[in-house]
Coordinates of C-alpha atoms in Angstrom, one line a residue:
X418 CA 82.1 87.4 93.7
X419 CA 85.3 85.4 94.3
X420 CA 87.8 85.1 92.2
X421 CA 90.2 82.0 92.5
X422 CA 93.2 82.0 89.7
X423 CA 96.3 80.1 89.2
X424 CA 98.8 82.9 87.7
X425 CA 102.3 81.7 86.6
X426 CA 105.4 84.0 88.5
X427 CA 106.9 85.0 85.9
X428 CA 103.4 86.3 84.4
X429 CA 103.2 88.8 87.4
X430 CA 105.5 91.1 86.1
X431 CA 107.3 94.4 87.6
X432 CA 104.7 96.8 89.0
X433 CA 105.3 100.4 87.9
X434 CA 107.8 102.0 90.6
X435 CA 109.8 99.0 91.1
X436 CA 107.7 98.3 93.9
X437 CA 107.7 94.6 95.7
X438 CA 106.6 91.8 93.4
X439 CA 107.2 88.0 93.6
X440 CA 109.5 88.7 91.0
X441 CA 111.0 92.1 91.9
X442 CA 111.6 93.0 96.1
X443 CA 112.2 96.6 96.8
X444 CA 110.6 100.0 98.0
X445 CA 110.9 103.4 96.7
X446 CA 109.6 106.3 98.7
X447 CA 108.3 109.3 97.1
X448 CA 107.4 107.1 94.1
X449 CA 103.8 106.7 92.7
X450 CA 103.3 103.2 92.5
X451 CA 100.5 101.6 90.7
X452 CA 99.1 98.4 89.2
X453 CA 96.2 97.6 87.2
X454 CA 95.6 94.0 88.1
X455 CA 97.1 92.3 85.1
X456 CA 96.6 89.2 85.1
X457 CA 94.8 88.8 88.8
X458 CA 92.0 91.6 87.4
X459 CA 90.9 94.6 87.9
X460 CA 89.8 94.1 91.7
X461 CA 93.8 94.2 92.3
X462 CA 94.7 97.4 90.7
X463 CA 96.0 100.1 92.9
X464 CA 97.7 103.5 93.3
X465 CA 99.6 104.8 95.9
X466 CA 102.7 106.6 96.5
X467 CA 104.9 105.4 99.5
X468 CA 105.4 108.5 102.3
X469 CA 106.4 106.3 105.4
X470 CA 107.8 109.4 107.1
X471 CA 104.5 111.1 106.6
X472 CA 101.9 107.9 107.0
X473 CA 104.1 106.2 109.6
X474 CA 104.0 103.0 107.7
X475 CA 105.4 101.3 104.4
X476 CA 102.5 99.1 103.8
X477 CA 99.3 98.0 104.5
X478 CA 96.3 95.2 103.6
X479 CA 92.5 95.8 103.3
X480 CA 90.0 93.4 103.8
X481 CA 86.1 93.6 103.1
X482 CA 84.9 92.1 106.6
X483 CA 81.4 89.6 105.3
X484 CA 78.9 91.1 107.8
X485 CA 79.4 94.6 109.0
X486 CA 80.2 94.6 112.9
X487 CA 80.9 96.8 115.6
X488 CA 84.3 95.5 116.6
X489 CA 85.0 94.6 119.7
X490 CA 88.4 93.0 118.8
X491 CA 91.3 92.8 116.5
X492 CA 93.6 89.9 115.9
X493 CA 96.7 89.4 114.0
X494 CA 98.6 86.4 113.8
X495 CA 102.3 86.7 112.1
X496 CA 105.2 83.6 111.8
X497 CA 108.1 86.1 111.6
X498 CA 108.2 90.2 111.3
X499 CA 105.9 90.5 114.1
X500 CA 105.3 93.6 115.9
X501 CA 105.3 95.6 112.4
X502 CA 101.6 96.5 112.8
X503 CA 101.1 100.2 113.6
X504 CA 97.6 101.2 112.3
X505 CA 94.6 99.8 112.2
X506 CA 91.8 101.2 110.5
X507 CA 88.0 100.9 109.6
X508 CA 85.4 102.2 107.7
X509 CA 81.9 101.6 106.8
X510 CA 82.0 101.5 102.7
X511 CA 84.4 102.3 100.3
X512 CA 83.3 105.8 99.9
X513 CA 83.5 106.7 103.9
X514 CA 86.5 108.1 105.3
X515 CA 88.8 105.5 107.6
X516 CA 88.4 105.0 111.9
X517 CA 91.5 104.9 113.5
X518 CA 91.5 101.8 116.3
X519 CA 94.9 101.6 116.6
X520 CA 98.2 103.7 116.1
X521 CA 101.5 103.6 117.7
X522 CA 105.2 102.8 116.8
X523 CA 106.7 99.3 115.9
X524 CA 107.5 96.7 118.0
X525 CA 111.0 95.4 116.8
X526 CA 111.3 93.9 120.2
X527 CA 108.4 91.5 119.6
X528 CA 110.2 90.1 116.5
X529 CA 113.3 89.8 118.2
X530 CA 111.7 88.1 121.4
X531 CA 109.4 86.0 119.8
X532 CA 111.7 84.9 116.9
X533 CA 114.5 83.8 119.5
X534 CA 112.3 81.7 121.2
X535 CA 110.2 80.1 118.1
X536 CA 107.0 81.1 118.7
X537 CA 104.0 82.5 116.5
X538 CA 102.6 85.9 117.5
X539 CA 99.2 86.0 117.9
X540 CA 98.8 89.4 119.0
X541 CA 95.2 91.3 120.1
X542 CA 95.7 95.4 119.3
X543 CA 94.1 97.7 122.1
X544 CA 91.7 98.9 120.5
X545 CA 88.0 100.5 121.3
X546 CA 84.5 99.4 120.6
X547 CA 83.3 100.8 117.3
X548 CA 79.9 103.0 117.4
X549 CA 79.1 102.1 113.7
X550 CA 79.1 99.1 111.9
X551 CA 82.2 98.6 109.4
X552 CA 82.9 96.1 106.7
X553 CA 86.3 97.3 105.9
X554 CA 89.8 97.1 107.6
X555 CA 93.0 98.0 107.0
X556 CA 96.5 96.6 108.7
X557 CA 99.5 99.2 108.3
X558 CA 102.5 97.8 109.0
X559 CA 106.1 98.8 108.8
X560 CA 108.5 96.7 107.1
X561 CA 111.5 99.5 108.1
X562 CA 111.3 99.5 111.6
X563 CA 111.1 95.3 111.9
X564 CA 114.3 93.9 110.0
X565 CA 112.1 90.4 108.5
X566 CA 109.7 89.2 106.1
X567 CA 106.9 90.9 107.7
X568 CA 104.4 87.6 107.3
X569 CA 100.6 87.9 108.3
X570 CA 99.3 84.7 108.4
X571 CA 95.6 86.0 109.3
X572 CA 94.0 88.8 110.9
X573 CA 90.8 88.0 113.2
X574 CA 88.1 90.9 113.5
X575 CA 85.4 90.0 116.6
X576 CA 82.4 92.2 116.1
X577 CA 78.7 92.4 117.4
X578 CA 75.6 93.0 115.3
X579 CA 74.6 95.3 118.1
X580 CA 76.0 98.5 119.7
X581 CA 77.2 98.0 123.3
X582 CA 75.0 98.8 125.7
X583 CA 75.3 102.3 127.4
X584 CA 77.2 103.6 124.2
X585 CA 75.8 106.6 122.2
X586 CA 75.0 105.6 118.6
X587 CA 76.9 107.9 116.1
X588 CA 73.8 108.6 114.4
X589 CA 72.7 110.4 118.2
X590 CA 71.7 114.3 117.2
X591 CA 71.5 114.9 121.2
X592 CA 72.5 113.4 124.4
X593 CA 70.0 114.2 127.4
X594 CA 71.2 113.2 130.6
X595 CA 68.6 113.2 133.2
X596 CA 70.4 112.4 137.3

Protein backbone atom coordinates (compact mmCIF):
# COMPACT_ATOMS: atom_id res chain seq x y z
CA UNK A 1 0.00 0.00 0.00
CA UNK A 2 1.44 3.54 -0.27
CA UNK A 3 1.43 5.74 2.09
CA UNK A 4 1.64 9.61 1.14
CA UNK A 5 1.63 12.13 4.40
CA UNK A 6 2.37 15.61 4.92
CA UNK A 7 4.13 15.64 8.48
CA UNK A 8 4.99 19.03 10.09
CA UNK A 9 9.16 19.34 11.19
CA UNK A 10 8.77 20.00 14.25
CA UNK A 11 6.24 16.94 14.60
CA UNK A 12 9.25 14.58 13.66
CA UNK A 13 10.84 14.75 16.84
CA UNK A 14 14.39 13.38 18.27
CA UNK A 15 14.80 9.79 17.53
CA UNK A 16 16.09 7.80 20.48
CA UNK A 17 20.08 7.93 20.42
CA UNK A 18 20.33 11.40 19.15
CA UNK A 19 20.57 10.03 15.87
CA UNK A 20 20.05 12.37 12.59
CA UNK A 21 16.55 13.90 12.26
CA UNK A 22 15.37 16.95 10.32
CA UNK A 23 15.39 18.43 13.52
CA UNK A 24 18.44 16.97 15.33
CA UNK A 25 21.94 16.13 12.94
CA UNK A 26 24.38 13.90 14.62
CA UNK A 27 25.82 10.17 14.94
CA UNK A 28 26.58 8.21 17.90
CA UNK A 29 28.49 4.93 17.45
CA UNK A 30 27.93 2.19 19.81
CA UNK A 31 24.47 3.54 20.43
CA UNK A 32 21.13 1.53 19.86
CA UNK A 33 19.23 3.68 17.88
CA UNK A 34 15.57 3.22 17.21
CA UNK A 35 12.31 4.69 16.06
CA UNK A 36 8.85 3.59 15.97
CA UNK A 37 7.51 5.50 13.07
CA UNK A 38 5.67 8.22 14.92
CA UNK A 39 3.92 10.11 13.05
CA UNK A 40 5.09 8.55 9.34
CA UNK A 41 3.75 4.86 10.81
CA UNK A 42 4.81 1.84 11.68
CA UNK A 43 6.37 0.91 8.19
CA UNK A 44 9.22 3.54 9.41
CA UNK A 45 10.18 2.15 12.68
CA UNK A 46 13.64 0.75 13.04
CA UNK A 47 16.41 -0.47 15.27
CA UNK A 48 19.89 -0.51 14.84
CA UNK A 49 22.93 0.27 16.53
CA UNK A 50 25.70 2.17 14.58
CA UNK A 51 29.25 -0.03 14.40
CA UNK A 52 30.89 1.73 11.24
CA UNK A 53 34.25 0.22 12.26
CA UNK A 54 32.73 -3.15 12.27
CA UNK A 55 29.95 -2.82 9.18
CA UNK A 56 32.23 -0.46 7.20
CA UNK A 57 29.51 2.00 6.84
CA UNK A 58 27.40 4.64 8.89
CA UNK A 59 24.26 4.30 6.98
CA UNK A 60 22.23 2.75 4.59
CA UNK A 61 18.59 2.85 2.56
CA UNK A 62 16.33 -0.20 1.58
CA UNK A 63 14.15 -0.31 -1.03
CA UNK A 64 11.41 -3.06 -1.98
CA UNK A 65 12.28 -3.36 -5.88
CA UNK A 66 8.18 -3.86 -7.60
CA UNK A 67 8.97 -7.07 -9.62
CA UNK A 68 11.65 -9.36 -8.44
CA UNK A 69 14.70 -9.37 -10.96
CA UNK A 70 17.89 -10.86 -11.54
CA UNK A 71 20.01 -7.69 -11.59
CA UNK A 72 22.01 -7.06 -14.13
CA UNK A 73 22.83 -3.41 -13.03
CA UNK A 74 22.91 -0.93 -10.25
CA UNK A 75 22.65 2.73 -10.48
CA UNK A 76 23.03 5.58 -8.19
CA UNK A 77 22.72 9.07 -8.85
CA UNK A 78 23.93 11.65 -6.05
CA UNK A 79 24.11 15.87 -6.41
CA UNK A 80 26.87 16.14 -3.67
CA UNK A 81 28.60 13.38 -1.20
CA UNK A 82 29.18 11.15 -4.03
CA UNK A 83 31.44 8.25 -3.86
CA UNK A 84 30.03 7.42 -0.23
CA UNK A 85 28.51 4.14 -1.45
CA UNK A 86 30.33 1.12 -0.22
CA UNK A 87 27.81 -1.93 -0.09
CA UNK A 88 25.30 -2.91 -1.97
CA UNK A 89 23.16 -5.60 -1.01
CA UNK A 90 20.11 -7.86 -2.07
CA UNK A 91 17.91 -10.29 -0.94
CA UNK A 92 14.88 -12.15 -1.95
CA UNK A 93 12.18 -11.45 1.05
CA UNK A 94 12.45 -9.95 4.24
CA UNK A 95 13.14 -13.09 5.97
CA UNK A 96 16.23 -14.19 3.58
CA UNK A 97 19.62 -13.34 4.45
CA UNK A 98 21.36 -10.26 2.26
CA UNK A 99 23.69 -10.83 -1.37
CA UNK A 100 26.58 -8.87 -1.32
CA UNK A 101 26.98 -7.12 -5.13
CA UNK A 102 29.25 -4.68 -4.10
CA UNK A 103 31.80 -3.83 -1.31
CA UNK A 104 34.84 -1.68 -1.23
CA UNK A 105 36.08 1.58 0.45
CA UNK A 106 34.79 5.18 -0.16
CA UNK A 107 35.54 7.28 -2.88
CA UNK A 108 36.29 10.81 -1.30
CA UNK A 109 38.05 11.55 -4.51
CA UNK A 110 34.74 11.27 -6.54
CA UNK A 111 33.14 14.03 -4.28
CA UNK A 112 36.02 16.13 -4.49
CA UNK A 113 36.43 15.73 -8.42
CA UNK A 114 33.00 15.90 -9.33
CA UNK A 115 31.93 18.69 -6.87
CA UNK A 116 34.93 20.97 -8.28
CA UNK A 117 33.79 20.69 -11.53
CA UNK A 118 29.67 20.86 -11.00
CA UNK A 119 28.67 17.83 -12.10
CA UNK A 120 25.99 15.11 -10.88
CA UNK A 121 27.33 11.53 -10.32
CA UNK A 122 25.60 9.09 -11.85
CA UNK A 123 27.63 6.19 -11.04
CA UNK A 124 27.03 2.22 -12.21
CA UNK A 125 28.65 -0.15 -9.22
CA UNK A 126 30.56 -3.32 -10.65
CA UNK A 127 28.57 -5.59 -9.79
CA UNK A 128 27.66 -9.41 -10.89
CA UNK A 129 24.51 -10.95 -12.32
CA UNK A 130 22.25 -12.27 -9.61
CA UNK A 131 21.28 -16.19 -9.81
CA UNK A 132 17.93 -15.48 -7.91
CA UNK A 133 15.42 -13.16 -8.17
CA UNK A 134 15.37 -10.24 -5.42
CA UNK A 135 12.94 -7.63 -4.52
CA UNK A 136 15.07 -5.95 -1.95
CA UNK A 137 18.17 -3.62 -1.97
CA UNK A 138 20.13 -2.04 0.25
CA UNK A 139 22.69 1.13 -0.34
CA UNK A 140 25.41 1.46 2.56
CA UNK A 141 27.06 4.45 2.43
CA UNK A 142 29.59 6.24 4.56
CA UNK A 143 28.99 9.68 5.60
CA UNK A 144 32.67 9.64 7.58
CA UNK A 145 34.89 8.94 4.85
CA UNK A 146 33.03 11.66 2.29
CA UNK A 147 33.05 15.19 4.18
CA UNK A 148 29.17 16.40 2.50
CA UNK A 149 25.66 15.90 2.72
CA UNK A 150 25.79 12.58 1.28
CA UNK A 151 22.55 13.22 -1.16
CA UNK A 152 21.04 10.19 -3.24
CA UNK A 153 18.83 11.57 -5.59
CA UNK A 154 17.79 7.95 -6.96
CA UNK A 155 19.12 4.57 -7.30
CA UNK A 156 18.33 2.62 -10.68
CA UNK A 157 18.21 -1.43 -10.36
CA UNK A 158 18.21 -3.08 -14.15
CA UNK A 159 17.07 -6.67 -13.78
CA UNK A 160 15.75 -9.50 -16.08
CA UNK A 161 12.73 -11.79 -15.48
CA UNK A 162 15.06 -14.55 -16.67
CA UNK A 163 18.38 -16.06 -15.59
CA UNK A 164 21.20 -15.44 -17.98
CA UNK A 165 21.83 -17.87 -20.22
CA UNK A 166 24.69 -20.34 -19.39
CA UNK A 167 24.32 -19.50 -15.60
CA UNK A 168 23.52 -22.31 -13.01
CA UNK A 169 20.23 -21.63 -11.18
CA UNK A 170 20.82 -21.54 -7.39
CA UNK A 171 18.13 -23.84 -6.91
CA UNK A 172 20.81 -26.50 -9.20
CA UNK A 173 21.28 -29.77 -6.77
CA UNK A 174 24.06 -31.02 -9.41
CA UNK A 175 26.08 -29.67 -12.18
CA UNK A 176 26.91 -32.45 -15.00
CA UNK A 177 29.33 -31.45 -17.42
CA UNK A 178 29.40 -33.63 -20.43
CA UNK A 179 32.79 -32.43 -23.16
Amino acid sequence: AEVTATVLRSALGKVQGAVWTPLVASYSPGTVLSYGGGVLGEQFAFNHVQNPEQDGYTEWIEATIAQPVYVVSVEVGSPRGMGMVVGIKVRESPASQWMSLYKAEALPSESEKFSRNQRYWAWEAPVCRTLRRVSHIRIEIDTQAVADWNYIDYVKVVGTLDIQDGAIPASAQAVVYVP
